[in-house]
mmCIF file of C-alpha atoms and ligand atoms in Angstrom:
data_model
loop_
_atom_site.group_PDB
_atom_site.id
_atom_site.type_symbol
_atom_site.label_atom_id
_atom_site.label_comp_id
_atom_site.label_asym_id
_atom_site.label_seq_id
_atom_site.Cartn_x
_atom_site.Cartn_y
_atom_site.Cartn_z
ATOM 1 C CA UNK S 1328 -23.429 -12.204 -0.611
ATOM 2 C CA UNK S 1329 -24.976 -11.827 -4.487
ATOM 3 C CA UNK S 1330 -26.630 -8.809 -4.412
ATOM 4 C CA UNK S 1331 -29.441 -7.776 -7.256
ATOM 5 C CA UNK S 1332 -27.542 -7.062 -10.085
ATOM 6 C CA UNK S 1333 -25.677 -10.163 -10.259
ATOM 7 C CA UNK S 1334 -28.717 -11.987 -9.708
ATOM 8 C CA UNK S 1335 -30.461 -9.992 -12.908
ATOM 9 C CA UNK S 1336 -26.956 -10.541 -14.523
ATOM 10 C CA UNK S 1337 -27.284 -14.818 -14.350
ATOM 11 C CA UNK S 1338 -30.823 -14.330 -15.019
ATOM 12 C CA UNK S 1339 -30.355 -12.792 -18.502
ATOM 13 C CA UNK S 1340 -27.116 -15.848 -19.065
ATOM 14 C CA UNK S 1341 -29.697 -18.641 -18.012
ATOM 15 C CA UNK S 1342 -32.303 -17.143 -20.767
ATOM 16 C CA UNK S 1343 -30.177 -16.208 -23.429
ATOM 17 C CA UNK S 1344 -26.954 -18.047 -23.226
ATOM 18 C CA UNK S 1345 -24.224 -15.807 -23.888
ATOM 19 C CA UNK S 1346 -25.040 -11.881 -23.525
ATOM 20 C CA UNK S 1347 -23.968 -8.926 -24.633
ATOM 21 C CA UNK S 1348 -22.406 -5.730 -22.508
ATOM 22 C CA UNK S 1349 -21.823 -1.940 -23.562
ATOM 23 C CA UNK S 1350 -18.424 -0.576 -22.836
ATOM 24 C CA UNK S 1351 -18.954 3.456 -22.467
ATOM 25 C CA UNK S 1352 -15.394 5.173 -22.195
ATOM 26 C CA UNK S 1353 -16.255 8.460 -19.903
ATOM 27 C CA UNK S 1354 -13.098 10.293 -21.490
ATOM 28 C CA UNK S 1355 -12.888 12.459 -24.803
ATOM 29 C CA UNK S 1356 -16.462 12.154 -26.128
ATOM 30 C CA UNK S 1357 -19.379 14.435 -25.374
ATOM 31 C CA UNK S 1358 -22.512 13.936 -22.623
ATOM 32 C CA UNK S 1359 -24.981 14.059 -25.676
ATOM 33 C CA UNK S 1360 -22.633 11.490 -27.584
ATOM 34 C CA UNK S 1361 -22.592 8.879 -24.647
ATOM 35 C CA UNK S 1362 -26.730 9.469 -24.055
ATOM 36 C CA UNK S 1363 -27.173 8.520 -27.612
ATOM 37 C CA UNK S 1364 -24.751 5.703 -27.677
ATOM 38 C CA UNK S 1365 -26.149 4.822 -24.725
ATOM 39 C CA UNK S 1366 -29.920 4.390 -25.642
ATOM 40 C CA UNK S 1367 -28.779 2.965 -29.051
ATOM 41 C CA UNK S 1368 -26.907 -0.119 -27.414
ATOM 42 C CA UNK S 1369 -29.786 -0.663 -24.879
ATOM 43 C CA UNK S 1370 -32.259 -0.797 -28.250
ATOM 44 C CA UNK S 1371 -29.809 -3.162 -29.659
ATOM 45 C CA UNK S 1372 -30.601 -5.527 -27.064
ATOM 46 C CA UNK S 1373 -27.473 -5.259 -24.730
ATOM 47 C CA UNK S 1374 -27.811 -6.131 -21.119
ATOM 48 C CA UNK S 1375 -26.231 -3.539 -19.341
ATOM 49 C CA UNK S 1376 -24.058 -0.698 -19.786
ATOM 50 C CA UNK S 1377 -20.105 -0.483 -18.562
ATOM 51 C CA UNK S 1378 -18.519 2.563 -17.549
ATOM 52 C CA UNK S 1379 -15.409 2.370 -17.254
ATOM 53 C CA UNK S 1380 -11.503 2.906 -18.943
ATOM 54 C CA UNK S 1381 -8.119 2.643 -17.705
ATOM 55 C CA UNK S 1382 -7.012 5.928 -18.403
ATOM 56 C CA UNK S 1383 -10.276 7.446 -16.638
ATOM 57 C CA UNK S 1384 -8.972 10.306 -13.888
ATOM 58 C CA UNK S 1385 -11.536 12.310 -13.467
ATOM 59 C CA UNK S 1386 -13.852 11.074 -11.126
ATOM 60 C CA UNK S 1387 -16.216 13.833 -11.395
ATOM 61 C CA UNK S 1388 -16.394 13.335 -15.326
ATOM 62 C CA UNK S 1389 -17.173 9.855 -14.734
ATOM 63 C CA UNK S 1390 -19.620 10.631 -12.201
ATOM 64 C CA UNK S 1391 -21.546 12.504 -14.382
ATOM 65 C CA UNK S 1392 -21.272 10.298 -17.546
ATOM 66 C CA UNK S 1393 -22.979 7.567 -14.987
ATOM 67 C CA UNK S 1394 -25.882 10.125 -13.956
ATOM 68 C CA UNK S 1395 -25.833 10.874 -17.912
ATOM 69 C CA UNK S 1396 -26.618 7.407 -19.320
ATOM 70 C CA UNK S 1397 -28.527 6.015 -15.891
ATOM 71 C CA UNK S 1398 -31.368 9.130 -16.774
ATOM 72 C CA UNK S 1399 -31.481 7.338 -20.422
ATOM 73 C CA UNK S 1400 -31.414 3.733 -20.108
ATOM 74 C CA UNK S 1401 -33.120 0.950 -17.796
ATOM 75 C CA UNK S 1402 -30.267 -1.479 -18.134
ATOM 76 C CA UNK S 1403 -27.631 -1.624 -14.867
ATOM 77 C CA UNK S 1404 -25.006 0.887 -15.064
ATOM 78 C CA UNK S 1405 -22.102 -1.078 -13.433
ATOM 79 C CA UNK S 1406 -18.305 0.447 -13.358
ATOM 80 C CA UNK S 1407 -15.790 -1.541 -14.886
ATOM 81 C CA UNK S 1408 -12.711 0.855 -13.001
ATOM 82 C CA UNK S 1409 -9.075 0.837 -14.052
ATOM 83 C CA UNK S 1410 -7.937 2.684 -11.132
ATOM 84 C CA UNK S 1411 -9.573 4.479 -7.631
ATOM 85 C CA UNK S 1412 -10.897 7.563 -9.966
ATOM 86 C CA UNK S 1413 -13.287 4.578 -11.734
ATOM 87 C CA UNK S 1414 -15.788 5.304 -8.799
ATOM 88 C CA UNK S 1415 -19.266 6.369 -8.744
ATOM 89 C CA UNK S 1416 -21.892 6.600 -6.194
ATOM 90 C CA UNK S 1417 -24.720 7.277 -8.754
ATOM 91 C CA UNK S 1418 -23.989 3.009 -10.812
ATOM 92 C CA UNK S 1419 -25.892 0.005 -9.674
ATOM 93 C CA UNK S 1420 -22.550 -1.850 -8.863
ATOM 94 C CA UNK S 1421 -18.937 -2.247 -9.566
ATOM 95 C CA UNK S 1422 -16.895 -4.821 -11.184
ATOM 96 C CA UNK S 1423 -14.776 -5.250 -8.517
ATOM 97 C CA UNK S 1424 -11.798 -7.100 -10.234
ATOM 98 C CA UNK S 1425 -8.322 -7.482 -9.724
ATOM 99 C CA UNK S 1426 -5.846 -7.474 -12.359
ATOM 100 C CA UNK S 1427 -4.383 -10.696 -11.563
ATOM 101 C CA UNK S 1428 -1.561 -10.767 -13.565
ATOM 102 C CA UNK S 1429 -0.001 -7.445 -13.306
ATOM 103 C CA UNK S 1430 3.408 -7.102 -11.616
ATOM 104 C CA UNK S 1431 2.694 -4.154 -9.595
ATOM 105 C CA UNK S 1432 0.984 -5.084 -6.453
ATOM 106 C CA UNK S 1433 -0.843 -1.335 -7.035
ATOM 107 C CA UNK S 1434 -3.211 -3.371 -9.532
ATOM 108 C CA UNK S 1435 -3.729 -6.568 -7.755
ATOM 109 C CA UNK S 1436 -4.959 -5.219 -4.309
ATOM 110 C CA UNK S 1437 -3.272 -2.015 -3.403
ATOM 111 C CA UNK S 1438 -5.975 0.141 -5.369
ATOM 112 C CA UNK S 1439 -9.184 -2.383 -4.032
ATOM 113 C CA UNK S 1440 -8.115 -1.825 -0.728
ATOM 114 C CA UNK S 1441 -8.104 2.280 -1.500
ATOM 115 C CA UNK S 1442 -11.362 1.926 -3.070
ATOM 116 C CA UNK S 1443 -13.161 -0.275 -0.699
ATOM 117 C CA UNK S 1444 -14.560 2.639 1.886
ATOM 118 C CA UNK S 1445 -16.029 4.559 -0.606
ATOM 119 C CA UNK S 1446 -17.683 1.662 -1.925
ATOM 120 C CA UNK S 1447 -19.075 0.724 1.097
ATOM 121 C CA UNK S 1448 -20.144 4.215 1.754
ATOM 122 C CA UNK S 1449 -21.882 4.426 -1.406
ATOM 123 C CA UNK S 1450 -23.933 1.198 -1.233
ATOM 124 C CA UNK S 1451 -22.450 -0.317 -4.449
ATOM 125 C CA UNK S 1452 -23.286 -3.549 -5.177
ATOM 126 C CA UNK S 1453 -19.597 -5.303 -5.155
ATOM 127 C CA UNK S 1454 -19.017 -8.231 -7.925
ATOM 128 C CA UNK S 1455 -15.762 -10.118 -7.356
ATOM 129 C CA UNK S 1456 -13.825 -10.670 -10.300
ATOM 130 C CA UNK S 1457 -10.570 -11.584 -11.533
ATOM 131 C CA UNK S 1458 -9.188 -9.589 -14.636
ATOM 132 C CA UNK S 1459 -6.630 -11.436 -16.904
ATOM 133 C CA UNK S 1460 -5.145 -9.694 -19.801
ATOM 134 C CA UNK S 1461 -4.084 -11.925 -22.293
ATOM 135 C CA UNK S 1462 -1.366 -11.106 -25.225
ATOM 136 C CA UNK S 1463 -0.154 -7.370 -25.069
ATOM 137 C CA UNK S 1464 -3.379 -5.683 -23.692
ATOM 138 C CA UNK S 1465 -3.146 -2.273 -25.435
ATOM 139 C CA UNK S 1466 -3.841 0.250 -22.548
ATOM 140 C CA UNK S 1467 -4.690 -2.099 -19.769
ATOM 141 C CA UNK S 1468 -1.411 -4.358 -20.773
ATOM 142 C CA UNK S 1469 0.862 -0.775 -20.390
ATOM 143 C CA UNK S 1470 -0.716 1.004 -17.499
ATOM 144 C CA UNK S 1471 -1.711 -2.227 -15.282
ATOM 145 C CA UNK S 1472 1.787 -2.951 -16.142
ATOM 146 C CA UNK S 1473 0.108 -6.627 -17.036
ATOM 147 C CA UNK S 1474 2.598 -9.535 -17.671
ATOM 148 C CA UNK S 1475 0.408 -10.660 -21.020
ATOM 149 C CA UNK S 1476 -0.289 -14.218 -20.985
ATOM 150 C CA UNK S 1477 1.181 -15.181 -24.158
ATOM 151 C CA UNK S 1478 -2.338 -15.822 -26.455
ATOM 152 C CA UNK S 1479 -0.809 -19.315 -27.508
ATOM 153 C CA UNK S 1480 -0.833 -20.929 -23.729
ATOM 154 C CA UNK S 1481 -4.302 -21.397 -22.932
ATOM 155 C CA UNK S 1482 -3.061 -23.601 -20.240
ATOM 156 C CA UNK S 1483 -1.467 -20.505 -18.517
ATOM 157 C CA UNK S 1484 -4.600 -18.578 -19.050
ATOM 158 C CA UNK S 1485 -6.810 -21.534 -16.892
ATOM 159 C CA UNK S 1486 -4.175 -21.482 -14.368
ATOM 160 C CA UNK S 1487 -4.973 -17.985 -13.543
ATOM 161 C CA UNK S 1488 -8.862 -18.403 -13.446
ATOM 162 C CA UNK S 1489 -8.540 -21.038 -11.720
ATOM 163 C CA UNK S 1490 -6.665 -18.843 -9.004
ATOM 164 C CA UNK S 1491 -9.281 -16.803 -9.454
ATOM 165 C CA UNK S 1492 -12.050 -19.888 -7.968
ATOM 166 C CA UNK S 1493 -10.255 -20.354 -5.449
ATOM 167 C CA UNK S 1494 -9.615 -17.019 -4.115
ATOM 168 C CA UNK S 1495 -13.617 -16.789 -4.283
ATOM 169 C CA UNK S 1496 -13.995 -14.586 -7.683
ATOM 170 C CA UNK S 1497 -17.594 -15.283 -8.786
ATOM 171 C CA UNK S 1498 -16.401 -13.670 -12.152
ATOM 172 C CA UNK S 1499 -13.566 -13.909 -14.500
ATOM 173 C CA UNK S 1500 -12.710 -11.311 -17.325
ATOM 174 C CA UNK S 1501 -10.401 -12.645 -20.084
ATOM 175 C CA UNK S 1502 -9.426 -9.509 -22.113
ATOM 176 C CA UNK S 1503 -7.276 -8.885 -25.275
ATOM 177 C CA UNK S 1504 -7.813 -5.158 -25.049
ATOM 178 C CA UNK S 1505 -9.673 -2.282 -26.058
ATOM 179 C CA UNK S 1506 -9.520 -1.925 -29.887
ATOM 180 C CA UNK S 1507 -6.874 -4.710 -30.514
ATOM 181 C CA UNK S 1508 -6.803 -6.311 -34.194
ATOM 182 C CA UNK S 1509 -7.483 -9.513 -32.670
ATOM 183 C CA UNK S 1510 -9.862 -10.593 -30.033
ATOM 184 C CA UNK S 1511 -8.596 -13.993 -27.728
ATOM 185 C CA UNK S 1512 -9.094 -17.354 -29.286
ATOM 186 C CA UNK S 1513 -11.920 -19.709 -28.835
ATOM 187 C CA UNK S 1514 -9.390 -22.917 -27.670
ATOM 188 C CA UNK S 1515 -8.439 -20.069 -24.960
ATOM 189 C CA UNK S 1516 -12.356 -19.864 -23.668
ATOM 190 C CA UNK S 1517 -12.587 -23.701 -24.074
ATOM 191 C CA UNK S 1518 -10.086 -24.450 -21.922
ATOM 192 C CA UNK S 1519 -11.022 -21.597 -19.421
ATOM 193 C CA UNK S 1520 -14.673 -23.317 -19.474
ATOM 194 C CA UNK S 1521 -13.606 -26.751 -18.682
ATOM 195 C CA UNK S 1522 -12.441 -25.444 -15.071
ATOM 196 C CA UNK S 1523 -14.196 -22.553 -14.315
ATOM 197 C CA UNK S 1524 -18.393 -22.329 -14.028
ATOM 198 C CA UNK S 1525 -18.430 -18.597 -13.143
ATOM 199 C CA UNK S 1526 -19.549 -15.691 -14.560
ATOM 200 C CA UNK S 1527 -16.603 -15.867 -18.066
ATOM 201 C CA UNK S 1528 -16.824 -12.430 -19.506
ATOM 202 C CA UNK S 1529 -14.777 -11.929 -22.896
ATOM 203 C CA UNK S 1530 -13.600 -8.366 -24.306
ATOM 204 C CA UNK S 1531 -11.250 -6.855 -26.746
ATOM 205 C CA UNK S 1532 -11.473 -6.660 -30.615
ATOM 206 C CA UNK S 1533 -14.522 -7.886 -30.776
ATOM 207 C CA UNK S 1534 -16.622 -6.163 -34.147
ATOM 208 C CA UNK S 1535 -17.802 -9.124 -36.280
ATOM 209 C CA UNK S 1536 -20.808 -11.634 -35.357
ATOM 210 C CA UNK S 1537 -18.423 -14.211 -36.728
ATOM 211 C CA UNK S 1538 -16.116 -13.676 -33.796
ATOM 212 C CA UNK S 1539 -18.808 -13.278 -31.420
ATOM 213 C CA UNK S 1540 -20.254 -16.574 -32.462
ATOM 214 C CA UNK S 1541 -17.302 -18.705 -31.844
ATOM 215 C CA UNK S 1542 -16.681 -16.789 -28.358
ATOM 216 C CA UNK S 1543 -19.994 -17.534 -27.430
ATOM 217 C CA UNK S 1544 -19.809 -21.409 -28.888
ATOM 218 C CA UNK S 1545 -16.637 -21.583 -26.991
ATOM 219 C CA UNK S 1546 -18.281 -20.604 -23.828
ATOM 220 C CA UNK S 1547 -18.117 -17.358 -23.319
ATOM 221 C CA UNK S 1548 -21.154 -15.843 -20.745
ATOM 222 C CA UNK S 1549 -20.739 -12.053 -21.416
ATOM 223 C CA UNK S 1550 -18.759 -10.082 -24.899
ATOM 224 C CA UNK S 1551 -18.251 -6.597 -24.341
ATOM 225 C CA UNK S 1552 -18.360 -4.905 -26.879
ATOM 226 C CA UNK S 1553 -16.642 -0.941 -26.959
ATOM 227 C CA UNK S 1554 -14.898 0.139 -29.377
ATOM 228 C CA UNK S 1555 -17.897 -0.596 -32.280
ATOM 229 C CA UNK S 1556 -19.796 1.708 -30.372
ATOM 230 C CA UNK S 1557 -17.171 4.437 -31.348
ATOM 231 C CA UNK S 1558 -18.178 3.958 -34.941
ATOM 232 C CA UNK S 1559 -20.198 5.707 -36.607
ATOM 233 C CA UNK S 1560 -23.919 3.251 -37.674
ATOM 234 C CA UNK S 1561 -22.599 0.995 -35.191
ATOM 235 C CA UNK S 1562 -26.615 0.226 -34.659
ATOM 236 C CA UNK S 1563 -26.704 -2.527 -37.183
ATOM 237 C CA UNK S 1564 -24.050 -4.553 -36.397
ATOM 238 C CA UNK S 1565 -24.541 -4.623 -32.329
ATOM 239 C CA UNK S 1566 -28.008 -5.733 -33.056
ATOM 240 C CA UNK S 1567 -26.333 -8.750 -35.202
ATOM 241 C CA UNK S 1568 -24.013 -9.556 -32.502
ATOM 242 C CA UNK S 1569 -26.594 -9.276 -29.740
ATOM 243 C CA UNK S 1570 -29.245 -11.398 -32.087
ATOM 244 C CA UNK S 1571 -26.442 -13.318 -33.222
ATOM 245 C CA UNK S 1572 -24.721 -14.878 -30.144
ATOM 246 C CA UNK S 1573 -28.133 -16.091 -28.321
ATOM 247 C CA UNK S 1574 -28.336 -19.512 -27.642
ATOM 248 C CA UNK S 1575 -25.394 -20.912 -29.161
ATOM 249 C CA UNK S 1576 -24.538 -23.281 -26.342
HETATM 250 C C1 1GP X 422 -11.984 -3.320 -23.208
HETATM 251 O O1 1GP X 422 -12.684 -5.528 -23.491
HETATM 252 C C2 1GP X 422 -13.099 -4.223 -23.623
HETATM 253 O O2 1GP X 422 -11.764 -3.421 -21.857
HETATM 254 C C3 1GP X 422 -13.701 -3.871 -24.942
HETATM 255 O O3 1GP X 422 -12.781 -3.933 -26.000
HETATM 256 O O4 1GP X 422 -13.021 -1.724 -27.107
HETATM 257 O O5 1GP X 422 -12.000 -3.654 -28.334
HETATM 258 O O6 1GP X 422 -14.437 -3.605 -27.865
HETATM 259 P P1 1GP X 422 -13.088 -3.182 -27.416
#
């Protein structure tokens, strides 16, 4: 059932600790943009690059923003979809997550079962994962229509990913949201670890190495990082946060 690029995805975690992704949006920036941010984060040390956004329609723009960054880098390209237009034939697999605590059934399985087909048809490699958005969620809160887990219940927030085991999700994604003021809180990751030993990625508001190092203390496996990259000499500070969070636990 694992296919490759989880494998090479545990891999890296059982070298390094906790690593580092690259969150590429494919709307509103240009091809040459995305190839530079692209090659940039890979130098930085990240371990693969996301494509992904939940406002993303256009399949054929995210298509090409795949072939775009896949002809630059040698990290895994792997889609991180908010919706059936988050396909592409041309990544190396697909975070396929469900947002599990959404109150439209559109987001928890109506849109996996729409997408499955073409993902079989296209040979991507499939990673189960459960998506939790924690607190308001900026976009992902609004459009997955996400009942926020309120940040200060980390109880509620283990519930969930503990759901998540049991329904057989090999990976759990605790996010805050894209370009939040504040990332989740360590206690929240603690408490996550303590029941779950899958794949715990972490995302949302994350910019400083001091918040990276007490996600990845906390027991975080994967930060992805996106909105930095949007910045302009974002180069220096990945690199810290990539150097930074190795090892920590
Ligand atoms: C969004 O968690 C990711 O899905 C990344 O968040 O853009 O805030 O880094 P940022």
């Amino acid at each position: 059932m694992m296919g490759k690029i989880e494998r090479y995805i545990r891999e890296e975690i059982s070298k390094d600790g906790t690593v580092s992704f690259a969150l590429i949006d494919s709307e509103d920036i240009s091809y040459e943009k995305i190839s530079e941010i692209a090659l940039n984060a890979e130098r930085c040390g990240v371990k693969s690059i996301l494509v992904g956004g939940s406002t993303a329609i256009d399949p054929f723009e995210l298509d090409s923003v795949v072939k775009v960054i896949k002809r630059k880098v040698r990290v895994p390209v792997i889609l991180f979809p908010g919706n059936v237009t988050g396909i592409s034939p041309n990544a190396d697999a697909i975070l396929f997550s469900s947002l599990l605590n959404s109150d439209n059934p559109y987001f928890i399985t109506e849109a996996q079962a729409l997408g499955a087909f073409s993902i079989k048809k296209y040979g991507l490699e499939a990673i189960p994962m459960g998506y939790i958005v924690i607190g308001e969620g900026g976009t992902i809160g609004f459009i997955g229509r996400a009942r926020g887990i309120p940040p200060e219940k980390p109880s509620l927030v283990a519930m969930y990913t503990l759901a998540a085991k049991y329904m057989g999700m090999r990976f759990v994604y605790l996010e805050a949201g894209s370009g939040v003021t504040s990332h989740i809180s360590s206690s929240i990751i603690t408490k996550v670890r303590d029941i779950f030993d899958g794949i715990l990625i972490v995302g949302g508001g994350i910019r400083r190495l001091e918040d990276a190092k007490k996600l990845a203390k906390a027991g975080a496996d994967i930060l992805v990082i996106g909105t930095l990259l949007e910045t302009e000499e974002f180069v220096p500070k990945l690199k810290e946060i990539v150097e930074g969070i190795k090892n920590l636990r």
